[in-house]
Coordinates of C-alpha atoms in Angstrom, one line a residue:
X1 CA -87.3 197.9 -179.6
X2 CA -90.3 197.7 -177.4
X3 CA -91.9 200.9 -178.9
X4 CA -94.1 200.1 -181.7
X5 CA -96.3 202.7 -183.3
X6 CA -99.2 202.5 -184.9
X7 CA -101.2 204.0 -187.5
X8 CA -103.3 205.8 -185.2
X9 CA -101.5 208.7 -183.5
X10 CA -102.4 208.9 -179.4
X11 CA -102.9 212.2 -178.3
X12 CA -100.8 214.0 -175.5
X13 CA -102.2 213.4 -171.7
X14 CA -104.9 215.8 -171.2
X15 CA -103.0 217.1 -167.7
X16 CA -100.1 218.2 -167.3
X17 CA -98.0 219.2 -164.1
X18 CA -98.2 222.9 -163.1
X19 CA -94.9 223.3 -161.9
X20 CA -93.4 223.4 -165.3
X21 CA -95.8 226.4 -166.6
X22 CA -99.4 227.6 -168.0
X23 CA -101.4 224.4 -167.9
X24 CA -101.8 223.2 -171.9
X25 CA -105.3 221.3 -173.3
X26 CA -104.3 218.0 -174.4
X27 CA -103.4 217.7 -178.0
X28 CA -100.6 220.5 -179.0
X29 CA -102.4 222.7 -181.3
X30 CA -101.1 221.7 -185.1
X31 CA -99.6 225.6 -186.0
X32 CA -97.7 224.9 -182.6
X33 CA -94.2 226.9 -182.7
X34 CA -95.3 229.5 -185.0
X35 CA -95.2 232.9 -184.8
X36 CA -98.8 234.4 -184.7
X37 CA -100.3 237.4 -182.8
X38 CA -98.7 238.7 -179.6
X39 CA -95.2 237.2 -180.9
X40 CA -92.5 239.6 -180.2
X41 CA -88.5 239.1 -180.6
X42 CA -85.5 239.5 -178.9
X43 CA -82.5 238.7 -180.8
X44 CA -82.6 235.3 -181.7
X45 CA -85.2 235.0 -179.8
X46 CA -89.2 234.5 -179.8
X47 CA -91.6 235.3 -177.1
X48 CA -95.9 234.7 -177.5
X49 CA -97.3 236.2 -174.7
X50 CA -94.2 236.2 -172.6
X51 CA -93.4 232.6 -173.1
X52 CA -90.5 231.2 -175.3
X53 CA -91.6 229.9 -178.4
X54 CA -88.9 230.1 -180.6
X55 CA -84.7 230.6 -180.8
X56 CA -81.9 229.6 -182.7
X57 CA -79.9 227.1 -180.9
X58 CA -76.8 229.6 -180.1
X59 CA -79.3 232.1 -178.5
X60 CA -81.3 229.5 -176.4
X61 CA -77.6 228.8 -174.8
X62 CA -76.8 232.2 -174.2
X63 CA -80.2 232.3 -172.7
X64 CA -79.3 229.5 -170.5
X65 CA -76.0 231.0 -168.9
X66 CA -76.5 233.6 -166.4
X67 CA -75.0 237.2 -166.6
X68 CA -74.4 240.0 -163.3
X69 CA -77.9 240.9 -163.8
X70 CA -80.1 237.6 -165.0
X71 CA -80.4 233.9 -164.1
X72 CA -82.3 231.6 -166.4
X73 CA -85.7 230.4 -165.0
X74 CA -85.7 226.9 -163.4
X75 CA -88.1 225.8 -166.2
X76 CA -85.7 226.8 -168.7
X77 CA -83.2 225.8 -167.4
X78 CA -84.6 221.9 -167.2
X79 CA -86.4 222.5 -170.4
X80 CA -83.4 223.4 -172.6
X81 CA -81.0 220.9 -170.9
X82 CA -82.8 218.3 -171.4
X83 CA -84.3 218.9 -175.2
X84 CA -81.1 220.3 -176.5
X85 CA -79.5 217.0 -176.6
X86 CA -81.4 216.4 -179.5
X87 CA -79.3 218.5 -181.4
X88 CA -75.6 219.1 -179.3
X89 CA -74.1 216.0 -176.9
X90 CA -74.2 217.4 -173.2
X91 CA -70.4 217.6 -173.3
X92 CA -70.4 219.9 -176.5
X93 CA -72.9 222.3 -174.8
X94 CA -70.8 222.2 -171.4
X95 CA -67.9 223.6 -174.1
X96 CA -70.1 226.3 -175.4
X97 CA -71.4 227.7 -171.7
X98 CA -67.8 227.5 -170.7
X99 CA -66.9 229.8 -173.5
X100 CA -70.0 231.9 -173.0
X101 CA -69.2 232.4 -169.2
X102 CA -65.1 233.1 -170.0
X103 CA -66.6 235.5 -172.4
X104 CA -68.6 237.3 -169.7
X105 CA -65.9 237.3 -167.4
X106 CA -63.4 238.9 -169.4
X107 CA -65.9 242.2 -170.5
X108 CA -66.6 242.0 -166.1
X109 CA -62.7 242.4 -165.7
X110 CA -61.8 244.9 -168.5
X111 CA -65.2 246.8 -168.1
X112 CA -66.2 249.2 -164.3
X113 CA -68.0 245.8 -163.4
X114 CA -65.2 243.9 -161.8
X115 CA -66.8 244.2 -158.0
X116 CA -69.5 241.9 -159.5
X117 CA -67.2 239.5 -160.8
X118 CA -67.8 237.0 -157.9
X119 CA -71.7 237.7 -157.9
X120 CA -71.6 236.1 -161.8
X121 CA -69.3 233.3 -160.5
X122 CA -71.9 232.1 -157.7
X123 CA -74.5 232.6 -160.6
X124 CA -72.6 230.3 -162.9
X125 CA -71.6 227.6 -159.6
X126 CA -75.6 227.9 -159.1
X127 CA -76.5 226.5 -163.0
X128 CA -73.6 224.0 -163.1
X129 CA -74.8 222.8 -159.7
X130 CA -78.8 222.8 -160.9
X131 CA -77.4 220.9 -164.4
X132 CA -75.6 218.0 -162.2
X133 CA -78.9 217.5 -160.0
X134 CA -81.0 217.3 -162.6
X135 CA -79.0 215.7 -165.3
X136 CA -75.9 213.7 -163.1
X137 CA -76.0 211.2 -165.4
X138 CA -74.9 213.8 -168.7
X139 CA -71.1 213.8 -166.7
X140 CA -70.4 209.7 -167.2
X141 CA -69.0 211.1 -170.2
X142 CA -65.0 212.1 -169.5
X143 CA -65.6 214.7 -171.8
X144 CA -67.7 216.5 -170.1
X145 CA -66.7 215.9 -166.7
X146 CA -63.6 217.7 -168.4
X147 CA -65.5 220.4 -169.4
X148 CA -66.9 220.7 -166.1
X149 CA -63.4 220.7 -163.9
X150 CA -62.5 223.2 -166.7
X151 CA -65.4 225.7 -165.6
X152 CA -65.0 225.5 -162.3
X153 CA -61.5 226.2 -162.1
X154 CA -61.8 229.3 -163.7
X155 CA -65.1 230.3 -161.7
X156 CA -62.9 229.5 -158.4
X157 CA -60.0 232.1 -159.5
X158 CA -62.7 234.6 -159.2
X159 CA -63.4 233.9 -155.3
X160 CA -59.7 233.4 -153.9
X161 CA -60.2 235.9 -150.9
X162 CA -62.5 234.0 -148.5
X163 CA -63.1 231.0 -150.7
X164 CA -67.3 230.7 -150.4
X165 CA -67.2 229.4 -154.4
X166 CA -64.8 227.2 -153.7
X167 CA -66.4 225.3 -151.1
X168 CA -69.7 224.9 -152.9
X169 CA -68.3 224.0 -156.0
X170 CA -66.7 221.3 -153.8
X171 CA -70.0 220.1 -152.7
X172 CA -71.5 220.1 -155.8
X173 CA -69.0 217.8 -157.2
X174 CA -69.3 215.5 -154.3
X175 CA -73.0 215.5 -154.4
X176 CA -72.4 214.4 -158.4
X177 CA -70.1 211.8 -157.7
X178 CA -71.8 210.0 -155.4
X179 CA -74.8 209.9 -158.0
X180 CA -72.7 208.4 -160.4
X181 CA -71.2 205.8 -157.8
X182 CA -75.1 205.0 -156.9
X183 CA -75.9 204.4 -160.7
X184 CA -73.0 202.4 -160.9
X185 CA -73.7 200.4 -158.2
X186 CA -77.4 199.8 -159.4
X187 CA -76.4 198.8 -163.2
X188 CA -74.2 196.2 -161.1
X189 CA -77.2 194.7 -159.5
X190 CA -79.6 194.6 -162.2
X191 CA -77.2 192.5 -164.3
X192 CA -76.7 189.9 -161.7
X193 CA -80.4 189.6 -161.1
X194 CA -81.6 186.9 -163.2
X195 CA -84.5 187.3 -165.7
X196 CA -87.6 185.1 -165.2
X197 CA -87.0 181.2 -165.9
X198 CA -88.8 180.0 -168.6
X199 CA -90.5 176.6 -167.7
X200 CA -90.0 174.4 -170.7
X201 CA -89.2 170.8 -169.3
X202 CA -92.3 169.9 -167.7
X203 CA -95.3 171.7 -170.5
X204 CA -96.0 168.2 -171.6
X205 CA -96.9 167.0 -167.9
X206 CA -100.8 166.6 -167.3
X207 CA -100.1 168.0 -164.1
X208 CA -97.6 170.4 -162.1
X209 CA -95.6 169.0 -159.8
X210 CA -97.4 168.6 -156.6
X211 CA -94.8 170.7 -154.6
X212 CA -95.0 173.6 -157.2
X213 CA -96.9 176.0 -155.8
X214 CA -99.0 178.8 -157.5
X215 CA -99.6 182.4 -156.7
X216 CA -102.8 181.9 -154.3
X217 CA -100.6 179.2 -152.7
X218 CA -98.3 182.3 -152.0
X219 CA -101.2 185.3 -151.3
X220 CA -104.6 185.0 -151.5
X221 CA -105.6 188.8 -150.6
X222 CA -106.1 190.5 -154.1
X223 CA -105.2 194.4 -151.9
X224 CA -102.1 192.8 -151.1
X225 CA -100.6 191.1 -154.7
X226 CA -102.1 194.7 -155.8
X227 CA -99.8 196.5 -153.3
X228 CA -96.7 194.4 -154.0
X229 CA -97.3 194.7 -157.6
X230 CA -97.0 198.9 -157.4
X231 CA -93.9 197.9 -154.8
X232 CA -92.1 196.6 -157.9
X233 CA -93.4 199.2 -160.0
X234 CA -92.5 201.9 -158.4
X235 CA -88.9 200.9 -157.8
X236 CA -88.4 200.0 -161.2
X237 CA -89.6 203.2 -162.6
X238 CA -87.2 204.9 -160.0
X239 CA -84.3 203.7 -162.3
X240 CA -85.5 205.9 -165.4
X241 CA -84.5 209.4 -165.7
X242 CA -85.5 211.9 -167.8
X243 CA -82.6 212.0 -169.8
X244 CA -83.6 208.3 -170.3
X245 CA -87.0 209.5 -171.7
X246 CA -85.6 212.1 -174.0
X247 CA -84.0 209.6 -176.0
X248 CA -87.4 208.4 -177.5
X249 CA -87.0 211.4 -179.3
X250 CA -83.1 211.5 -180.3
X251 CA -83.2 207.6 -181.1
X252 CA -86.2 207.9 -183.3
X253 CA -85.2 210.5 -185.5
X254 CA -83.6 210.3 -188.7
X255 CA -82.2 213.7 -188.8
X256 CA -80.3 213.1 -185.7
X257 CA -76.4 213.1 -186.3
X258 CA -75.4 212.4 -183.1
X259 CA -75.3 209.8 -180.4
X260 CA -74.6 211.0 -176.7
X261 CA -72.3 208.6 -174.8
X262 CA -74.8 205.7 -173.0
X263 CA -77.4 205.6 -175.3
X264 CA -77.1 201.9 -174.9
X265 CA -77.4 202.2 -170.8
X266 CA -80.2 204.5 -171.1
X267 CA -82.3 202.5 -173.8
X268 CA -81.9 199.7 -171.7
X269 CA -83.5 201.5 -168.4
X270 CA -86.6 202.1 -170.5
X271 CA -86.6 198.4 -172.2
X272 CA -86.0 196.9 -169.1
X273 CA -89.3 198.4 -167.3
X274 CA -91.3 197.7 -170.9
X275 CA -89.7 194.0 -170.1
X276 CA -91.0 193.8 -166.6
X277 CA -94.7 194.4 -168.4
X278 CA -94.4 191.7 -170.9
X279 CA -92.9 189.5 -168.0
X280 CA -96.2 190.4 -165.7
X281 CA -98.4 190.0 -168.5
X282 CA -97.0 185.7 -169.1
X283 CA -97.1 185.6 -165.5
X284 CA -100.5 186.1 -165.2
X285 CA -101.8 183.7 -168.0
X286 CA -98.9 181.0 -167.3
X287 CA -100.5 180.9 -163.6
X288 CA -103.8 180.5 -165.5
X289 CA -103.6 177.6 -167.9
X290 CA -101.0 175.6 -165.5
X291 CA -104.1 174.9 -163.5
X292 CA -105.6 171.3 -164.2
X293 CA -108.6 171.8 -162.7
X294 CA -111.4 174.0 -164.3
X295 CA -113.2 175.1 -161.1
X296 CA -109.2 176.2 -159.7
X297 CA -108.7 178.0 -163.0
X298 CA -112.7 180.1 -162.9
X299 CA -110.7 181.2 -159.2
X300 CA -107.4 181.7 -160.9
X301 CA -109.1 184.4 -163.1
X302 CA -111.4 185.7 -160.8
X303 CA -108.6 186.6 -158.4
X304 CA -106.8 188.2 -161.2
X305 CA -109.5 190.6 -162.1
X306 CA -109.7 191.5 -158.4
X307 CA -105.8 191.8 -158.3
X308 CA -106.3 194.3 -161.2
X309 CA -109.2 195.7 -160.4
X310 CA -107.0 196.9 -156.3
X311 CA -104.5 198.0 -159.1
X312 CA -106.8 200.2 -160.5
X313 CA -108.3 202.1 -156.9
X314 CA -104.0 202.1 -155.7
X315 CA -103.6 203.9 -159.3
X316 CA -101.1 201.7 -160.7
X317 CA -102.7 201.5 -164.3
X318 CA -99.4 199.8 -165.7
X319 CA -99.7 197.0 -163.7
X320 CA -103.7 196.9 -164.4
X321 CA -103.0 196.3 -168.1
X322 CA -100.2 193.6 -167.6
X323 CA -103.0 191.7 -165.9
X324 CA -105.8 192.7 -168.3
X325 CA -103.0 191.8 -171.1
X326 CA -102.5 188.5 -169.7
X327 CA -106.0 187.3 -169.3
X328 CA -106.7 188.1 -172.9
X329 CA -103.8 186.4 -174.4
X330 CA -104.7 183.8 -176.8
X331 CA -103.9 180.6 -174.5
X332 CA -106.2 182.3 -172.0
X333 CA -108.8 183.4 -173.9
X334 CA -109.7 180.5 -176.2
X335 CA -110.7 178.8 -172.7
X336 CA -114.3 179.5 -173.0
X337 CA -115.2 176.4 -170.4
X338 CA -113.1 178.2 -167.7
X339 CA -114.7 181.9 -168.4
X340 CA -118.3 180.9 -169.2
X341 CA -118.0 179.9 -164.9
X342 CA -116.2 183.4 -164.1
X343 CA -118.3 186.5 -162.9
X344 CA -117.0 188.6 -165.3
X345 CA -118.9 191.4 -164.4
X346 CA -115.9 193.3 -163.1
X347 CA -114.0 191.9 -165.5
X348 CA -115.6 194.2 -168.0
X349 CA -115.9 197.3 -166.2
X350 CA -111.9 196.9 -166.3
X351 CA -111.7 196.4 -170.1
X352 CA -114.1 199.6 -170.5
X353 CA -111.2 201.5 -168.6
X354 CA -108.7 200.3 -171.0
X355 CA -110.8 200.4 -174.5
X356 CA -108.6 201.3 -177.1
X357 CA -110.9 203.0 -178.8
X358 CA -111.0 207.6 -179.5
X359 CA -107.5 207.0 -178.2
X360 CA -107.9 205.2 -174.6
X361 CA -110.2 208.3 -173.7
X362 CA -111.6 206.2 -170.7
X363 CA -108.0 205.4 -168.9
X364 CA -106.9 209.0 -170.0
X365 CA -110.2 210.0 -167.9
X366 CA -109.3 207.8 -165.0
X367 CA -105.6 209.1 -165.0
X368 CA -106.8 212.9 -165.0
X369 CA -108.8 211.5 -162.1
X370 CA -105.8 210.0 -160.2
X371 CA -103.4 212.5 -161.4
X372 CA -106.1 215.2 -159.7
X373 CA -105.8 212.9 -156.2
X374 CA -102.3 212.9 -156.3
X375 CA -101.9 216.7 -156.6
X376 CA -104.7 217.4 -153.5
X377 CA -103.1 214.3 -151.6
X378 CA -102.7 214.2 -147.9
X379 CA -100.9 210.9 -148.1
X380 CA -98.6 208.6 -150.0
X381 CA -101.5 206.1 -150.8
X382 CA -103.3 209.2 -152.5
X383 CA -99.7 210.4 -154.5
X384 CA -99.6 207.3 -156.0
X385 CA -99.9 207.5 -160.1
X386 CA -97.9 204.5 -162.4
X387 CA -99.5 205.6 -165.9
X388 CA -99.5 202.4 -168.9
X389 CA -96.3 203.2 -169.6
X390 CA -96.2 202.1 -173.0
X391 CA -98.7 204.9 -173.8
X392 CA -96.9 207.4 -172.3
X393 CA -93.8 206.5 -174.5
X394 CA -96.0 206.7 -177.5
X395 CA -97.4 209.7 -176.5
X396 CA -93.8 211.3 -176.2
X397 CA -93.2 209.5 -179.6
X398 CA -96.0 210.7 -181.5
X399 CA -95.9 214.7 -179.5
X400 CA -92.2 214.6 -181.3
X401 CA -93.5 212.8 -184.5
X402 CA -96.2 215.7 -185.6
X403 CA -94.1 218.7 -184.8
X404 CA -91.1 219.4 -186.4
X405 CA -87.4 220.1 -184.4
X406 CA -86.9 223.5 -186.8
X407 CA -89.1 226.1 -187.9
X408 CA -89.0 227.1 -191.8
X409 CA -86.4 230.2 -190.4
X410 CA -84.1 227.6 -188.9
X411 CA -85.5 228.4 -185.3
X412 CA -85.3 225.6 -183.1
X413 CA -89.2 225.1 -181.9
X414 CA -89.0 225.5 -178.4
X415 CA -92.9 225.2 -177.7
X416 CA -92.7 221.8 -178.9
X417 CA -89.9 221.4 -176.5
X418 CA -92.0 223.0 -173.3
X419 CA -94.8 219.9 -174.2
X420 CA -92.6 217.6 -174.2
X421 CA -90.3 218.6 -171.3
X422 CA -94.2 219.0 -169.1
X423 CA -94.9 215.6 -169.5
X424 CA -91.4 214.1 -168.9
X425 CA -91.5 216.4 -165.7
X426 CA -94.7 214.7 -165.1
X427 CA -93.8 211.6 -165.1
X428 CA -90.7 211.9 -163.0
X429 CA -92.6 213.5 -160.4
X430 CA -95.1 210.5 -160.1
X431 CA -91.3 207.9 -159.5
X432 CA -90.1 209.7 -156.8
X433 CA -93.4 208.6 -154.9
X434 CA -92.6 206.5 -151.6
X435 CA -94.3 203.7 -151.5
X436 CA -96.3 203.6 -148.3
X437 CA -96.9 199.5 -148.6
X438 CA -95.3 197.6 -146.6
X439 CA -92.5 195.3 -148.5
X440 CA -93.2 191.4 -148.4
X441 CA -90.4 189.4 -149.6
X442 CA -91.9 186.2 -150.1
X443 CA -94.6 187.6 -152.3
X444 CA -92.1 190.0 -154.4
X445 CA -89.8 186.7 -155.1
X446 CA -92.4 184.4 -156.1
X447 CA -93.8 187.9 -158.5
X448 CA -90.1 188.1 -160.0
X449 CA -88.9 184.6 -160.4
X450 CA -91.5 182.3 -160.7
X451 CA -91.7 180.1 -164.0
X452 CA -93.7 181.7 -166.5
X453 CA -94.4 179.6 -169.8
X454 CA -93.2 180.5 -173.2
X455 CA -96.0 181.4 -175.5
X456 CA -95.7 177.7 -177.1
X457 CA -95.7 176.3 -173.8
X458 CA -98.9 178.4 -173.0
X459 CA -101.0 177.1 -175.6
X460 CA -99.9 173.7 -175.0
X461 CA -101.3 173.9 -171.4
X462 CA -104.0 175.7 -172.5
X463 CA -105.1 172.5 -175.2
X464 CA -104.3 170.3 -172.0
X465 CA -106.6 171.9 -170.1
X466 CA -109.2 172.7 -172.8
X467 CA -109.3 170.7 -176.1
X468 CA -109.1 172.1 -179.4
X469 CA -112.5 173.0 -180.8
X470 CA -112.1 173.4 -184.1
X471 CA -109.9 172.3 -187.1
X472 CA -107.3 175.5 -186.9
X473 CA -106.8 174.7 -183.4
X474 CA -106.7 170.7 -184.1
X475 CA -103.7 171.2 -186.5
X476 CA -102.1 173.7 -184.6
X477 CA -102.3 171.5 -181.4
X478 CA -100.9 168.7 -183.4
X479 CA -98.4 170.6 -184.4
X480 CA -97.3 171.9 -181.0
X481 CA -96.8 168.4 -179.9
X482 CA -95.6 167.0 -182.7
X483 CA -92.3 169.9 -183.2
X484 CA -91.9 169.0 -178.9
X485 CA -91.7 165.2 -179.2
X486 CA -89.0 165.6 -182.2
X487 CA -87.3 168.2 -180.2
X488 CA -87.2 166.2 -177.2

């Protein structure tokens, strides 16, 4: 699995989209979810100040489905669906609000309320038609599409006169359908595309062949790589959802009982973004020590750092780091020849943005700063925000780590549930960005299918280029060789 914790525990980002609520100082507070001063109940459930903090799991899904007189706040409504698959499958919840809402309707048709029986079925057509927008991907599962039909029939017997609930429950499902045809279609795709070729054969070759070309042989203009770079970004982040996200959280904890049908899909559309990192990151230093020529390779690296350094103005910090990542990968590295000739000037103003250290404080400063742009943007160029994505994940991880699903009463902890929902909101709303680069084809297939070395071939390009210096590197260059003439 690509996430990987560590013993250090990153904090949550310091900024959070306002759409979702109140804005939040970075780190959750450590008593989050408990009831102090201002708490009041209702029920089941637990207001601070007027905000949800607290329920048990059957009142937070009465709270979800609307009555003649209330209809759940869009917040919520995101919120719950999306954090309650921690505990129910999305199928078994579609069950309970379809026995909440028959519920409902019975009292309206036994009670003086049966005028507003149809104003409570456009209520309920309204949640089941917010719940397949946001969530389309929760009815793969038969079961719930079952569930679904199953509402909606009853919901339509309420309307039978001029047949306005009808009509939109028939648009809803269309709308759904052709979302699931469209994620179909795109799982199809990304299977037959094929993964980066590993260039094995020729890593004992002094030289590359002399018709292999390199990345400056394909663009030379660091704005442009940088622009093609957040091209590819950008549409590969499109494919996760925030379902997708939310399984960081189901996936990772023991106390989970439950699998919700596609797991495996949706672990896959975060793995293969974390791949397209790793891929980037090989890329960069396989185009580095392939170079024969020590004055080619000081260029190699400079245009790198100016690649990553366009990456870094455009806002595309996940791409930044792949670069970064690459350039300080052993093989690259250890060539001290090659970087004692490199201006690396800007070379270490980008490492100071992506110093590990008081928890990547200086990136979180510069993605509050972009973050800031994108909200007061007047274009797409401004909009544009691609956070280091395996931060964010451990952020998510780490948010869900430190505060507990339950409260000591058996209250599910919904304030933990608002961070985490703020921040997956968050990041959703930087993917649907349009890019506003232009797309260049030749560029983008040399990015996603040129030969990148394995880390063995790496080093052995690397000693090619560079002699071993010491005796570690001596034996472990003899080695190399060694294990690739016997395998040969």
């Amino acid at each position: 699995m690509f996430l990987e914790p560590q013993e250090t525990m990153p904090q949550t980002s310091v900024v959070f989209s306002s759409i979702l609520g109140p804005s939040c100082s970075g780190q959750v507070p450590p008593g989050m979810g408990e009831r102090g001063s201002g708490a009041s109940s209702s029920g089941d459930l637990v207001f601070q100040e007027g905000r949800l903090i607290s329920g048990s799991l059957e009142a937070l899904m009465e709270h979800l489905v609307p009555t003649v007189d209330y209809y759940p706040d869009r917040t919520y409504i995101f919120t719950f669906l999306l954090s309650s698959r921690v505990f129910i499958p999305p199928h078994d919840l579609l069950a309970r609000v379809g026995q909440i809402c028959l519920e409902q309707r019975q009292q309206l048709e036994t009670g003086s309320e049966k005028a507003k029986l149809k104003s409570f079925s456009a209520k309920i057509v309204q949640l089941l038609k917010e719940w397949t927008e946001a969530f389309p991907y929760d009815f793969q599962d038969e079961k719930a599409m079952a569930e679904l039909k199953t509402i909606t029939h009853r919901v339509t017997q309420c309307d039978e006169e001029n047949g306005t609930v009808k009509k939109a429950i028939a648009q809803m499902t269309q709308s759904l359908l052709l979302s699931l045809a469209a994620r179909s279609q795109l799982q199809e795709l990304r299977d037959k595309l094929r993964s980066p070729a590993m260039d094995k054969g020729s890593v004992l070759k002094t030289k590359p062949p002399a018709t292999q070309k390199d990345i400056l042989g394909v663009c030379c203009d660091p704005l442009v790589l940088a622009q093609q770079l957040t091209h590819i970004e950008l549409e590969r982040v499109s494919s996760i959802h925030p379902e997708d996200l939310m399984q960081i959280v189901s996936h990772m904890d023991s106390r989970d009982k439950h699998r919700c049908r596609g797991d495996l899909t949706k672990t896959y559309s975060l793995e293969a973004y974390d791949n397209w990192f790793n891929c980037l990151s090989m890329l960069v230093a396989t185009e580095v020590c392939r170079v024969v020529k020590k004055k080619h390779r000081t260029r190699m690296l400079e245009f790198f750092i100016d690649v990553a350094r366009e990456c870094f103005n455009i806002g595309n910090f996940n791409s930044m780091m792949a670069i970064i990542s690459g350039m300080n990968l052993s093989p690259v590295a250890r060539l001290k020849k090659t970087w004692s000739k490199v201006k690396t000037a800007k070379f270490d103003v980008l490492e100071h943005h992506m110093d590990p250290s008081s928890n990547f404080c200086n990136y979180r400063t510069a993605l509050q700063g972009a973050t800031q742009r994108s909200q007061m943007a007047n274009s797409s160029r401004e909009k544009i925000v691609i956070p280091v994505f395996n931060l964010f994940v451990k952020d998510i991880y780490f948010l869900h780590k430190i505060h507990t699903n339950h409260l000591p009463n058996g209250h599910v902890n919904f304030k933990k549930f608002w961070e985490i929902s703020r921040q997956i909101h968050e990041f959703m709303t930087w993917t649907q960005v349009e890019c506003p680069f232009e797309k260049d084809k030749k560029i983008q297939n040399y990015l996603l299918t040129a030969p990148i070395y394995s880390e063995e071939a790496l080093f052995i390009a690397s000693f090619e280029s560079e002699g071993p210096e010491n005796h570690m590197e001596k034996d472990s260059w003899k080695t190399l060789r060694t294990t690739l003439l016997n395998r040969a």
